[in-house]
Each structure stands twice: as structure tokens, then as C-alpha cells.
Amino acid sequence: MIVNFILNGEDVSLRARSGDRLIDILRDSFGLHAAKADCRKGTCGKCLVVMDGRLVPACMVLAFKVRGREVITIEGFVQTDEYKDVAEGIREVGLETCGFCDAGVILAIASAIEGQTRPDRTEIIEALSSVQCRCTDPETTLRAALAAADAKDRRLYARDRK
Amino acid sequence: MTASEVHLPVSIPELLELLKRNPQLLLFAGGTGILREKGSRFIDLPPSIALLDNVAELRTVTRTERYVELGSGLRLSEILSFKQGTIAPILREAIAGIANPVIRNLATLGGNLACRERFMDSWSALACLDALLEIREPSGSHWMNVNRLIGETGKPALPPVMVISRIRVPVDSWPFILVRKLGQAGWPGDDTWTFAALAKIDKGYLVDLRLAMGGRCGLRFPELDSRLEGSSLPLGTKEVVALVADYREAAWELDPDAALPFSRMADLALGKLR
Ligand SMILES: Cc1cc2nc3c(=O)[nH]c(=O)nc-3n(C[C@H](O)[C@H](O)[C@H](O)COP(=O)(O)OP(=O)(O)OC[C@H]3O[C@@H](n4cnc5c(N)ncnc54)[C@H](O)[C@@H]3O)c2cc1C
Ligand code: FES
Ligand code: FES
């Protein structure tokens, strides 16, 4: 089947089998390797992407479900101001990662702080629960998310004052 | 791997026509139940699939004074994002306990209720609420109480060729609610159960009590629930102990493995009213 969708802002089209998973399409057909295919069961969160504004595991999305949608991978997300907030939060607390779950952690932090109101600790813990990280201490990741929320507040405040 | 034919119906009549022509058609909502535990690189799918995403009627929300009707295609995260008071708190709590936020961004309420192997997490809350399902079949449509999903052996008994289109959930307020997931975390297994309880209290009297538990079978015993109705609170220890023993016996009859978790949870719920 032919699958047309928007990938990181560009219209793309490819031939896929109905049972192909989005994570494999991204990695094999588009060379986007930051999201990983680990469990392929929706549990590890290493394959997260944003589809139509919602964070989803790309291993649980089949080719036919992507048609007509907009997909943003971490490679597309790093171009945004929201990414800068998350990166600042991570830098501030010195969160060091092996890189395997980066796509998931960064996008999960971004989704935790994307709302109008500042999330509390419980809401952040809930958002981060979608990603299983083998290396880092959950408390440091939580602090990175809180620091990212501060960075976002600072950025929006500076923008509104202009 | 065989190629599947994927249909994209945009209305329920179109979907029912497809089902009539092909009763084996796989309804694909969020896909999280269908793809669960299929950890391989390639997935074998049945020859015919209908993606439900574009069926607008499955995504409606209607509210009256007495109930809210939820389209079965609403995603769990969308339901959780409704403003406070739109849906019964017990249902909100049960849905919030399902999987993780990113799975809930794909998974639908209809898909949660339509699992044929076991009762998933939303069922026990909806069973306590006496929610109704609108079942659409090629031959017609009807409303059925979610409690009627319990088949003779206690297993889910859904009509073979059907679409759950709407879920009608009463909105009356319940001062006492309890939801507990029991057993291993993660994907529900044989020893996982979701227990839910509701109680209504008026002027110090218990006026309504409902307990339900879903897992590899569904447990709901309205005749036992009504036994203490009209009793003044706090409930007497003797009556509670006798009722818990009867819940245990009733659960045992259906599934011996369910007897202990159900009676423990009944004890916990009634203990809070004691
Ligand atoms: C990692 C992971 C963790 C999970 N944890 C939980 C958990 O804690 N609790 C829990 O309850 N579930 C859990 N699930 C299971 C699943 O996510 C939910 O049951 C979900 O609600 C299923 O909805 P869906 O839209 O994805 O259904 P689908 O996968 O699309 O469909 C499931 C079944 O329902 C049928 N169906 C779908 N919609 C309809 C309809 N409208 N009418 C008739 N039939 C229909 C399909 O044909 C299929 O047989 C988990 C899944 C994963 C992958
Ligand atoms: S690979 Fe998708 S959640 Fe693990
Ligand atoms: S940093 Fe290594 S798995 Fe998360």
C-alpha cells in the first residue's frame, strides 16, 4: 500500500506492507535512527514519536494508521524552541544518558511540560512512566523535567515582554 | 507474511456493510490490544481489516442530565482530559490505571471493552455503574448492560459480529468509590484483576452498594450487593463478615482463583463503610 504522511514537516510517500510498524518505517526507509525498536510491545518507550500532537510508541502504530497523519520524530523535535527548554533542563541537572532512551525521555519531558499550567511532580512522574530507562536515576530525570519547565517559563516570559 | 486488505469506513452503516460481507473482518481501533505481546519484527494480520479511526459516529460525546454517552472510538487519554464532572470519577480512576500515558494516547474505550479473552480494566467500573453498550450488528442494533457481557462460564460473551458504538454511563454521584488493580503490573495476566466498588449513603444509611471485579472472568453479584441496603452506618461486623463469606462463595462458584481476591477486596470496601 502507498502511505502518505507528513514527517518532520515534509510530505512523504512510501510503499509499505500493512503489518509494517512505524518505528521500522522511520528507521529503514527514512534513516531516522534516534528512536529505537527495543521491546516492540509498547512497554519500553524507546520508540516514542509525536503523531498528530500526541506522544505514541511508534512500534504500536502500523503503516495503515499513519496515512494522512503528521509525525514528528526526535530529529524533527530538536529544531524547536520546546527542545531547547528540555535540553536546558537536562544540562542544568547534569542528567547523563547512554543515548538508548534519549528520544523517549526528551519527548516524554516535553509532553509533561507542554500544557498551559505548570505540571506538579505527580504529573511529571506519570508522563515519565511511559519510558523505561536502564541507566538513569528517576529522581534526576524528574529534576530535569522540573528544570525544563522553569526554562520554558523563562523563555515564554522573555518572549511576552518583547 | 500475507498482505491484508485495509478498509477505511467513514460511517457505521458502511462498517456494518463490510462486516455483513465479511464476518471475519478485524476491527482495528487503537491497535494496542491487537498488537499486544506481538513483539516480532513483522506482524501477521488477518486478510481483512477495518480501521475505525475515520468513523465519526464512534467519536461523539453526548451529555444529558442523567448520563453521558461516549463514542467507543474515543481514546482513553481524551476521556481523561474531559473536564471534571463529565464522566463518573470511578470510570476516570479505572481508565487512569490502564497501561501508561502513551498507550492511552492510542487505546480506545471500545477496544478495552471488546477484548474477548478477558475483562479489561474499564469493565468493573462500568459494571458498577450499570453502564449500557450500544451494539450495532448487520441485523440491527440494541442496548445491553455491560454486566451482560459475562457469559455462562464467567468469560466475556460478546456477539460474534458486532460493533460497540456508544457507551452510556450514568452520571449520578457516588460518595464512596474504590478501584484497585491486583496482581502483576504491566500487561494483565491470569492473576490480574481490577476491582471496583461504589456505595451511596443517605442520612447515615447505606442505600446502594455495588461491587465488581474483572479479569479472566467477570464477577458482579447484585443480589448480594443489595443485602445490606437500608442498613445504618457504620455497618455491623457480623453482617459484613457474613456478606464477605457469601461473596467468596459466589466468586468460588465462578472461578476458584477469583474467590480470595474478590472477598479480600469486598472486605476492604465494606470495612471502609464499617
Ligand atoms: C503495554 C501495554 C499495556 C497495557 N496495559 C493495560 C492495562 O493495564 N489495562 C487494560 O485494561 N489494558 C491494557 N492494555 C491493553 C489495551 O491497551 C487496552 O485494552 C485498550 O483499551 C485496547 O483498545 P484499542 O483501541 O487499542 O483496541 P484494539 O487493539 O484496536 O482492539 C482490541 C479488540 O477489540 C476489538 N474492537 C475494537 N474496537 C471495537 C469496537 N468499537 N467494537 C467492537 N470491537 C472492537 C478489536 O477487533 C480487537 O479484538 C495494555 C496494552 C499494552 C500494549
Ligand atoms: S519499542 Fe516501542 S515501546 Fe518498546
Ligand atoms: S540512559 Fe540508558 S537506557 Fe536510558
Short mmCIF file of C-alpha atoms and ligand atoms in Angstrom, two decimals:
data_model
loop_
_atom_site.label_atom_id
_atom_site.label_comp_id
_atom_site.label_asym_id
_atom_site.label_seq_id
_atom_site.Cartn_x
_atom_site.Cartn_y
_atom_site.Cartn_z
CA MET A 1 0.00 0.00 0.00
CA ILE A 2 1.08 3.59 -0.57
CA VAL A 3 1.33 5.56 2.66
CA ASN A 4 1.35 9.36 2.51
CA PHE A 5 2.01 11.37 5.64
CA ILE A 6 3.86 14.40 6.94
CA LEU A 7 7.19 13.60 8.50
CA ASN A 8 9.03 16.33 10.39
CA GLY A 9 7.21 18.96 8.34
CA GLU A 10 7.65 17.38 4.91
CA ASP A 11 5.15 15.45 2.80
CA VAL A 12 6.42 11.92 2.33
CA SER A 13 5.13 8.88 0.50
CA LEU A 14 6.28 5.29 0.56
CA ARG A 15 5.21 1.77 -0.31
CA ALA A 16 4.70 -0.32 2.84
CA ARG A 17 3.08 -3.56 3.96
CA SER A 18 0.04 -3.24 6.21
CA GLY A 19 1.88 -5.01 9.04
CA ASP A 20 4.92 -2.70 8.95
CA ARG A 21 5.40 -0.75 12.14
CA LEU A 22 6.03 2.98 12.05
CA ILE A 23 9.26 2.54 14.03
CA ASP A 24 10.70 0.30 11.30
CA ILE A 25 9.48 2.60 8.54
CA LEU A 26 11.21 5.54 10.20
CA ARG A 27 14.44 3.69 10.72
CA ASP A 28 14.63 1.66 7.50
CA SER A 29 13.01 3.94 4.94
CA PHE A 30 13.94 7.36 6.29
CA GLY A 31 17.19 6.68 8.16
CA LEU A 32 15.80 8.20 11.36
CA HIS A 33 17.60 6.10 13.96
CA ALA A 34 17.23 8.10 17.18
CA ALA A 35 14.06 6.27 18.19
CA LYS A 36 14.89 2.63 18.93
CA ALA A 37 12.95 -0.57 18.36
CA ASP A 38 13.52 -2.38 21.64
CA CYS A 39 10.57 -4.25 23.11
CA ARG A 40 8.11 -3.73 20.21
CA LYS A 41 5.37 -4.26 22.79
CA GLY A 42 4.55 -0.71 23.83
CA THR A 43 6.25 -1.03 27.19
CA CYS A 44 9.80 0.42 26.98
CA GLY A 45 9.08 3.84 25.44
CA LYS A 46 12.32 3.91 23.42
CA CYS A 47 10.43 4.39 20.16
CA LEU A 48 8.29 7.40 21.04
CA VAL A 49 7.22 9.87 18.36
CA VAL A 50 4.62 12.60 18.22
CA MET A 51 1.68 11.72 15.97
CA ASP A 52 -0.91 14.43 15.40
CA GLY A 53 0.28 16.16 18.56
CA ARG A 54 0.14 13.05 20.76
CA LEU A 55 3.08 11.10 22.06
CA VAL A 56 2.79 7.47 20.93
CA PRO A 57 5.01 4.39 20.76
CA ALA A 58 5.92 4.03 17.08
CA CYS A 59 6.13 0.24 17.49
CA MET A 60 2.36 0.14 18.15
CA VAL A 61 1.44 2.13 15.05
CA LEU A 62 1.04 0.19 11.81
CA ALA A 63 1.58 1.62 8.35
CA PHE A 64 -2.11 1.99 7.54
CA LYS A 65 -2.69 4.04 10.68
CA VAL A 66 -0.11 6.65 9.65
CA ARG A 67 -1.84 7.62 6.41
CA GLY A 68 -2.68 11.33 6.37
CA ARG A 69 -1.11 11.96 9.78
CA GLU A 70 1.65 14.25 10.93
CA VAL A 71 4.60 12.57 12.59
CA ILE A 72 7.42 14.34 14.43
CA THR A 73 10.44 12.33 15.48
CA ILE A 74 13.13 13.47 17.85
CA GLU A 75 15.18 14.52 14.78
CA GLY A 76 12.39 16.98 13.93
CA PHE A 77 11.76 17.98 17.52
CA VAL A 78 15.35 19.15 18.09
CA GLN A 79 14.63 22.04 15.70
CA THR A 80 12.06 23.55 18.08
CA ASP A 81 12.19 26.01 20.99
CA GLU A 82 10.50 23.37 23.14
CA TYR A 83 13.51 21.14 22.64
CA LYS A 84 15.81 23.91 23.86
CA ASP A 85 13.81 24.04 27.13
CA VAL A 86 14.20 20.29 27.64
CA ALA A 87 17.90 20.37 26.73
CA GLU A 88 18.46 23.20 29.20
CA GLY A 89 16.69 21.26 31.95
CA ILE A 90 18.80 18.17 31.26
CA ARG A 91 22.01 20.20 31.20
CA GLU A 92 21.14 22.05 34.39
CA VAL A 93 20.78 18.91 36.49
CA GLY A 94 23.61 17.07 34.73
CA LEU A 95 21.47 14.16 33.53
CA GLU A 96 23.83 11.80 31.73
CA THR A 97 22.41 9.17 29.42
CA CYS A 98 23.71 6.28 27.37
CA GLY A 99 21.64 7.56 24.48
CA PHE A 100 19.44 4.50 24.10
CA CYS A 101 16.30 6.06 25.55
CA ASP A 102 17.01 9.72 24.70
CA ALA A 103 14.20 10.05 22.17
CA GLY A 104 11.70 8.71 24.68
CA VAL A 105 12.94 10.71 27.67
CA ILE A 106 13.21 14.01 25.80
CA LEU A 107 9.77 13.69 24.22
CA ALA A 108 8.23 12.49 27.50
CA ILE A 109 9.65 15.52 29.35
CA ALA A 110 8.39 17.77 26.56
CA SER A 111 4.90 16.27 26.79
CA ALA A 112 4.93 16.65 30.59
CA ILE A 113 5.58 20.40 30.38
CA GLU A 114 3.64 21.26 27.22
CA GLY A 115 0.39 22.39 28.91
CA GLN A 116 -0.65 25.91 29.89
CA THR A 117 -0.19 25.19 33.57
CA ARG A 118 2.97 24.04 35.26
CA PRO A 119 2.82 20.29 35.97
CA ASP A 120 3.31 19.05 39.52
CA ARG A 121 5.66 16.22 40.46
CA THR A 122 2.92 13.58 40.19
CA GLU A 123 2.01 14.66 36.67
CA ILE A 124 5.63 14.57 35.60
CA ILE A 125 6.18 11.13 37.15
CA GLU A 126 3.09 9.94 35.28
CA ALA A 127 4.37 11.32 31.96
CA LEU A 128 7.81 9.79 32.50
CA SER A 129 6.26 6.42 33.34
CA SER A 130 5.98 5.73 29.61
CA VAL A 131 9.75 5.32 29.33
CA GLN A 132 11.80 2.59 30.98
CA CYS A 133 15.39 3.70 31.40
CA ARG A 134 18.04 1.21 32.48
CA CYS A 135 20.74 3.73 33.38
CA THR A 136 19.50 6.90 35.00
CA ASP A 137 18.06 7.65 38.39
CA PRO A 138 14.35 8.56 38.06
CA GLU A 139 14.76 11.39 40.57
CA THR A 140 17.37 13.12 38.36
CA THR A 141 15.10 12.78 35.32
CA LEU A 142 12.27 14.27 37.36
CA ARG A 143 14.50 17.19 38.35
CA ALA A 144 15.48 17.65 34.70
CA ALA A 145 11.78 17.91 33.82
CA LEU A 146 11.18 20.49 36.56
CA ALA A 147 14.21 22.46 35.36
CA ALA A 148 12.89 22.24 31.79
CA ALA A 149 9.56 23.66 33.00
CA ASP A 150 11.50 26.59 34.53
CA ALA A 151 13.39 27.09 31.28
CA LYS A 152 10.10 27.15 29.39
CA ASP A 153 8.63 29.72 31.80
CA ARG A 154 11.71 31.92 31.36
CA ARG A 155 11.56 31.67 27.58
CA LEU A 156 7.84 32.49 27.39
CA TYR A 157 8.21 35.37 29.83
CA ALA A 158 11.08 36.84 27.80
CA ARG A 159 9.04 36.42 24.60
CA ASP A 160 5.95 38.13 26.06
CA ARG A 161 7.98 41.08 27.32
CA LYS A 162 9.30 41.84 23.84
CA MET B 1 3.61 -12.55 5.60
CA THR B 2 0.34 -12.12 3.70
CA ALA B 3 -0.88 -8.68 2.67
CA SER B 4 -4.09 -7.51 4.30
CA GLU B 5 -6.81 -5.54 2.66
CA VAL B 6 -7.36 -2.42 4.79
CA HIS B 7 -10.76 -0.72 4.66
CA LEU B 8 -11.28 2.83 5.86
CA PRO B 9 -15.02 3.14 6.54
CA VAL B 10 -16.29 6.60 7.43
CA SER B 11 -19.69 5.66 8.83
CA ILE B 12 -21.28 2.88 10.88
CA PRO B 13 -23.60 1.75 8.03
CA GLU B 14 -20.52 1.39 5.80
CA LEU B 15 -18.72 -0.56 8.53
CA LEU B 16 -21.74 -2.83 9.04
CA GLU B 17 -21.95 -3.47 5.30
CA LEU B 18 -18.29 -4.56 5.36
CA LEU B 19 -19.00 -6.81 8.34
CA LYS B 20 -22.01 -8.33 6.62
CA ARG B 21 -19.93 -9.20 3.55
CA ASN B 22 -17.02 -10.44 5.67
CA PRO B 23 -17.80 -11.60 9.23
CA GLN B 24 -14.06 -12.29 9.76
CA LEU B 25 -13.21 -8.61 9.32
CA LEU B 26 -10.87 -7.37 12.06
CA LEU B 27 -11.99 -4.10 13.63
CA PHE B 28 -8.87 -2.08 14.33
CA ALA B 29 -9.28 0.79 16.80
CA GLY B 30 -6.14 1.87 18.72
CA GLY B 31 -4.50 -1.46 17.90
CA THR B 32 -2.87 -1.71 21.34
CA GLY B 33 -4.88 -4.78 22.31
CA ILE B 34 -4.39 -6.41 18.91
CA LEU B 35 -0.63 -5.82 18.84
CA ARG B 36 -0.01 -6.63 22.49
CA GLU B 37 2.63 -9.25 23.06
CA LYS B 38 3.33 -9.39 19.31
CA GLY B 39 6.95 -8.42 19.78
CA SER B 40 8.21 -9.69 16.42
CA ARG B 41 9.51 -7.53 13.57
CA PHE B 42 6.67 -8.45 11.20
CA ILE B 43 3.11 -8.90 12.20
CA ASP B 44 0.74 -11.33 10.59
CA LEU B 45 -2.64 -9.72 10.29
CA PRO B 46 -5.89 -11.24 9.07
CA PRO B 47 -6.71 -10.77 5.39
CA SER B 48 -9.29 -8.05 6.02
CA ILE B 49 -9.07 -5.13 8.41
CA ALA B 50 -11.32 -2.13 9.02
CA LEU B 51 -9.59 0.87 10.57
CA LEU B 52 -12.13 2.63 12.80
CA ASP B 53 -10.29 5.99 13.02
CA ASN B 54 -12.43 7.73 10.40
CA VAL B 55 -15.87 6.64 11.68
CA ALA B 56 -17.04 9.97 13.07
CA GLU B 57 -20.04 8.48 14.94
CA LEU B 58 -17.63 6.50 17.12
CA ARG B 59 -16.04 9.69 18.40
CA THR B 60 -19.05 11.64 19.66
CA VAL B 61 -19.81 12.69 23.24
CA THR B 62 -23.39 13.47 24.27
CA ARG B 63 -24.44 14.54 27.72
CA THR B 64 -27.92 14.59 29.23
CA GLU B 65 -28.93 15.22 32.83
CA ARG B 66 -28.76 11.52 33.67
CA TYR B 67 -25.92 10.12 31.60
CA VAL B 68 -23.07 10.77 29.24
CA GLU B 69 -22.77 8.79 26.03
CA LEU B 70 -19.21 8.16 24.96
CA GLY B 71 -18.36 7.10 21.42
CA SER B 72 -16.42 3.86 21.63
CA GLY B 73 -13.65 5.29 19.46
CA LEU B 74 -12.68 7.94 22.00
CA ARG B 75 -9.14 7.44 23.13
CA LEU B 76 -8.55 6.83 26.82
CA SER B 77 -6.39 9.96 27.13
CA GLU B 78 -9.17 12.06 25.56
CA ILE B 79 -11.65 10.76 28.11
CA LEU B 80 -9.22 11.59 30.92
CA SER B 81 -8.86 15.11 29.55
CA PHE B 82 -12.61 15.85 29.85
CA LYS B 83 -13.29 18.45 32.44
CA GLN B 84 -14.10 17.28 35.95
CA GLY B 85 -17.68 16.06 36.29
CA THR B 86 -18.10 14.93 32.67
CA ILE B 87 -17.61 11.28 33.50
CA ALA B 88 -18.10 9.31 36.70
CA PRO B 89 -14.98 9.54 38.92
CA ILE B 90 -14.83 5.73 39.23
CA LEU B 91 -14.50 5.39 35.45
CA ARG B 92 -11.87 8.12 35.34
CA GLU B 93 -9.88 6.31 38.02
CA ALA B 94 -10.13 2.95 36.25
CA ILE B 95 -9.02 4.46 32.92
CA ALA B 96 -6.13 6.34 34.56
CA GLY B 97 -4.82 2.95 35.75
CA ILE B 98 -4.63 1.50 32.24
CA ALA B 99 -1.14 0.96 30.79
CA ASN B 100 0.82 4.21 30.50
CA PRO B 101 0.11 7.67 29.01
CA VAL B 102 1.46 6.87 25.54
CA ILE B 103 -0.59 3.68 25.21
CA ARG B 104 -3.64 5.63 26.41
CA ASN B 105 -2.96 8.09 23.57
CA LEU B 106 -3.77 5.27 21.13
CA ALA B 107 -6.09 2.93 23.04
CA THR B 108 -9.86 3.39 22.89
CA LEU B 109 -12.62 2.63 25.37
CA GLY B 110 -14.38 0.41 22.81
CA GLY B 111 -11.22 -1.65 22.33
CA ASN B 112 -10.91 -2.05 26.10
CA LEU B 113 -14.46 -3.41 26.36
CA ALA B 114 -14.32 -5.56 23.24
CA CYS B 115 -11.48 -7.80 24.41
CA ARG B 116 -12.81 -11.34 24.04
CA GLU B 117 -10.22 -13.13 26.17
CA ARG B 118 -10.67 -11.27 29.44
CA PHE B 119 -12.35 -8.34 31.12
CA MET B 120 -10.03 -5.36 30.85
CA ASP B 121 -9.70 -2.53 33.34
CA SER B 122 -12.63 -0.30 32.42
CA TRP B 123 -15.19 -3.09 32.71
CA SER B 124 -15.51 -3.35 36.51
CA ALA B 125 -16.08 0.40 36.90
CA LEU B 126 -18.67 0.37 34.12
CA ALA B 127 -20.27 -2.75 35.61
CA CYS B 128 -20.71 -0.97 38.96
CA LEU B 129 -22.23 1.99 37.15
CA ASP B 130 -24.64 -0.28 35.23
CA ALA B 131 -23.44 1.32 32.01
CA LEU B 132 -25.07 0.34 28.73
CA LEU B 133 -23.39 -0.55 25.45
CA GLU B 134 -24.92 0.19 22.10
CA ILE B 135 -24.29 -2.88 19.98
CA ARG B 136 -24.61 -2.49 16.22
CA GLU B 137 -24.87 -5.63 14.14
CA PRO B 138 -25.57 -6.11 10.44
CA SER B 139 -29.01 -7.37 11.53
CA GLY B 140 -29.89 -4.41 13.77
CA SER B 141 -28.91 -2.61 16.92
CA HIS B 142 -29.66 -2.82 20.63
CA TRP B 143 -28.50 -1.58 24.01
CA MET B 144 -27.16 -4.04 26.54
CA ASN B 145 -25.97 -3.70 30.13
CA VAL B 146 -22.19 -4.26 30.43
CA ASN B 147 -22.98 -6.86 33.08
CA ARG B 148 -24.50 -8.98 30.36
CA LEU B 149 -21.04 -9.34 28.85
CA ILE B 150 -20.48 -12.02 31.50
CA GLY B 151 -21.16 -15.33 29.77
CA GLU B 152 -22.29 -18.53 31.46
CA THR B 153 -18.74 -19.55 32.38
CA GLY B 154 -17.91 -16.06 33.59
CA LYS B 155 -15.87 -15.29 30.44
CA PRO B 156 -16.64 -12.34 28.16
CA ALA B 157 -19.54 -13.14 25.86
CA LEU B 158 -19.76 -10.62 23.05
CA PRO B 159 -21.92 -11.16 19.99
CA PRO B 160 -19.65 -12.63 17.28
CA VAL B 161 -20.09 -9.99 14.58
CA MET B 162 -20.75 -6.58 16.03
CA VAL B 163 -19.55 -3.06 16.65
CA ILE B 164 -19.72 -1.38 20.06
CA SER B 165 -20.70 2.11 19.01
CA ARG B 166 -21.55 4.02 22.21
CA ILE B 167 -21.22 3.55 25.95
CA ARG B 168 -23.95 5.16 28.05
CA VAL B 169 -22.61 5.97 31.51
CA PRO B 170 -24.92 7.27 34.27
CA VAL B 171 -23.67 10.47 35.90
CA ASP B 172 -25.33 10.34 39.34
CA SER B 173 -22.92 10.99 42.16
CA TRP B 174 -21.47 8.28 44.40
CA PRO B 175 -19.87 9.45 47.63
CA PHE B 176 -17.88 6.22 48.04
CA ILE B 177 -15.70 4.82 45.27
CA LEU B 178 -12.88 2.31 45.29
CA VAL B 179 -10.77 0.99 42.39
CA ARG B 180 -7.89 -1.43 42.88
CA LYS B 181 -5.73 -3.35 40.42
CA LEU B 182 -4.49 -6.64 41.82
CA GLY B 183 -1.67 -8.87 40.62
CA GLN B 184 1.37 -8.27 38.42
CA ALA B 185 1.97 -4.84 36.91
CA GLY B 186 2.09 -4.34 33.13
CA TRP B 187 0.10 -6.34 30.65
CA PRO B 188 -2.80 -8.01 32.51
CA GLY B 189 -2.14 -11.70 33.13
CA ASP B 190 -4.10 -14.63 34.56
CA ASP B 191 -3.66 -13.43 38.13
CA THR B 192 -4.56 -9.79 37.49
CA TRP B 193 -7.91 -8.42 38.45
CA THR B 194 -9.47 -5.00 38.59
CA PHE B 195 -11.86 -4.47 41.44
CA ALA B 196 -14.32 -1.58 41.68
CA ALA B 197 -16.87 -0.61 44.33
CA LEU B 198 -19.48 2.11 44.64
CA ALA B 199 -21.70 2.99 47.59
CA LYS B 200 -24.42 5.57 48.08
CA ILE B 201 -25.17 6.80 51.56
CA ASP B 202 -28.16 8.87 52.62
CA LYS B 203 -28.76 10.26 56.11
CA GLY B 204 -26.45 7.69 57.65
CA TYR B 205 -27.95 4.71 55.78
CA LEU B 206 -26.41 2.60 53.04
CA VAL B 207 -28.82 2.97 50.14
CA ASP B 208 -26.89 1.36 47.29
CA LEU B 209 -23.81 -0.86 47.12
CA ARG B 210 -22.18 -2.31 44.01
CA LEU B 211 -19.05 -4.43 43.74
CA ALA B 212 -17.49 -5.82 40.57
CA MET B 213 -14.23 -7.46 39.58
CA GLY B 214 -12.91 -8.17 36.10
CA GLY B 215 -10.04 -10.34 34.92
CA ARG B 216 -10.12 -13.72 33.25
CA CYS B 217 -13.78 -13.74 34.28
CA GLY B 218 -16.27 -11.09 35.30
CA LEU B 219 -17.80 -11.01 38.79
CA ARG B 220 -20.85 -9.00 39.75
CA PHE B 221 -23.47 -10.20 42.26
CA PRO B 222 -26.34 -7.69 42.51
CA GLU B 223 -28.39 -9.92 44.82
CA LEU B 224 -25.56 -9.92 47.38
CA ASP B 225 -24.89 -6.20 46.87
CA SER B 226 -28.47 -5.43 47.88
CA ARG B 227 -28.36 -7.46 51.10
CA LEU B 228 -27.16 -4.61 53.32
CA GLU B 229 -29.08 -1.86 51.61
CA GLY B 230 -31.08 0.10 54.14
CA SER B 231 -28.62 -0.72 56.95
CA SER B 232 -27.48 2.15 59.13
CA LEU B 233 -23.80 3.07 59.11
CA PRO B 234 -21.39 2.03 60.44
CA LEU B 235 -22.23 -1.49 59.26
CA GLY B 236 -22.22 -4.23 61.89
CA THR B 237 -19.17 -6.53 61.91
CA LYS B 238 -21.30 -9.70 61.93
CA GLU B 239 -23.29 -8.73 58.83
CA VAL B 240 -20.14 -7.68 56.99
CA VAL B 241 -18.33 -10.94 57.78
CA ALA B 242 -21.34 -12.98 56.63
CA LEU B 243 -21.67 -10.98 53.41
CA VAL B 244 -17.95 -11.26 52.62
CA ALA B 245 -18.19 -15.03 53.10
CA ASP B 246 -21.10 -15.15 50.65
CA TYR B 247 -19.23 -13.06 48.08
CA ARG B 248 -16.36 -15.51 48.43
CA GLU B 249 -18.65 -18.48 47.86
CA ALA B 250 -20.28 -16.86 44.83
CA ALA B 251 -16.87 -16.00 43.33
CA TRP B 252 -15.63 -19.55 44.01
CA GLU B 253 -18.54 -20.99 42.04
CA LEU B 254 -17.44 -18.99 39.01
CA ASP B 255 -13.65 -19.26 39.32
CA PRO B 256 -11.94 -20.63 42.45
CA ASP B 257 -8.91 -18.36 41.83
CA ALA B 258 -11.12 -15.30 41.97
CA ALA B 259 -12.62 -16.15 45.37
CA LEU B 260 -9.81 -14.88 47.56
CA PRO B 261 -9.07 -11.59 45.76
CA PHE B 262 -12.76 -10.79 45.47
CA SER B 263 -13.54 -11.49 49.13
CA ARG B 264 -10.46 -9.55 50.28
CA MET B 265 -11.50 -6.55 48.23
CA ALA B 266 -15.12 -6.85 49.39
CA ASP B 267 -13.81 -6.87 52.94
CA LEU B 268 -11.73 -3.76 52.26
CA ALA B 269 -14.65 -1.90 50.67
CA LEU B 270 -17.13 -2.86 53.38
CA GLY B 271 -14.50 -2.19 56.05
CA LYS B 272 -14.39 1.42 54.92
CA LEU B 273 -18.16 1.60 55.48
CA ARG B 274 -17.99 -0.15 58.81
C1 LIG C 1 1.98 -2.18 27.07
C2 LIG C 1 0.51 -2.38 27.22
C3 LIG C 1 -0.06 -2.30 28.47
C4 LIG C 1 -1.44 -2.47 28.63
N1 LIG C 1 -1.96 -2.36 29.88
C5 LIG C 1 -3.30 -2.47 30.04
C6 LIG C 1 -3.86 -2.30 31.33
O1 LIG C 1 -3.17 -2.02 32.31
N2 LIG C 1 -5.20 -2.43 31.43
C7 LIG C 1 -6.02 -2.71 30.37
O2 LIG C 1 -7.22 -2.78 30.54
N3 LIG C 1 -5.50 -2.88 29.15
C8 LIG C 1 -4.16 -2.77 28.94
N4 LIG C 1 -3.63 -2.94 27.71
C9 LIG C 1 -4.49 -3.37 26.60
C10 LIG C 1 -5.04 -2.30 25.68
O3 LIG C 1 -4.17 -1.19 25.60
C11 LIG C 1 -6.40 -1.78 26.13
O4 LIG C 1 -7.26 -2.85 26.40
C12 LIG C 1 -7.02 -0.85 25.10
O5 LIG C 1 -8.08 -0.14 25.66
C13 LIG C 1 -7.49 -1.54 23.84
O6 LIG C 1 -8.05 -0.56 23.00
P1 LIG C 1 -7.63 -0.41 21.47
O7 LIG C 1 -8.41 0.72 20.91
O8 LIG C 1 -6.18 -0.34 21.31
O9 LIG C 1 -8.18 -1.80 20.92
P2 LIG C 1 -7.74 -2.64 19.66
O10 LIG C 1 -6.43 -3.26 19.89
O11 LIG C 1 -7.88 -1.86 18.41
O12 LIG C 1 -8.88 -3.75 19.68
C14 LIG C 1 -8.99 -4.69 20.73
C15 LIG C 1 -10.10 -5.68 20.37
O13 LIG C 1 -11.36 -5.01 20.36
C16 LIG C 1 -11.98 -5.06 19.07
N5 LIG C 1 -12.61 -3.76 18.90
C17 LIG C 1 -12.01 -2.54 18.96
N6 LIG C 1 -12.93 -1.56 18.88
C18 LIG C 1 -14.14 -2.16 18.76
C19 LIG C 1 -15.47 -1.68 18.65
N7 LIG C 1 -15.77 -0.39 18.64
N8 LIG C 1 -16.47 -2.60 18.55
C20 LIG C 1 -16.19 -3.92 18.58
N9 LIG C 1 -14.96 -4.43 18.67
C21 LIG C 1 -13.94 -3.57 18.76
C22 LIG C 1 -10.85 -5.38 18.10
O14 LIG C 1 -11.30 -6.04 16.95
C23 LIG C 1 -9.96 -6.27 18.97
O15 LIG C 1 -10.47 -7.56 19.01
C24 LIG C 1 -2.25 -2.75 27.50
C25 LIG C 1 -1.68 -2.82 26.22
C26 LIG C 1 -0.31 -2.65 26.08
C27 LIG C 1 0.28 -2.71 24.71
S1 FES C 2 9.96 -0.50 21.18
FE1 FES C 2 8.15 0.64 21.26
S2 FES C 2 7.67 0.75 23.35
FE2 FES C 2 9.42 -0.51 23.27
S1 FES C 3 20.05 6.34 29.61
FE1 FES C 3 20.49 4.30 29.06
S2 FES C 3 18.55 3.39 28.81
FE2 FES C 3 18.11 5.36 29.47
#
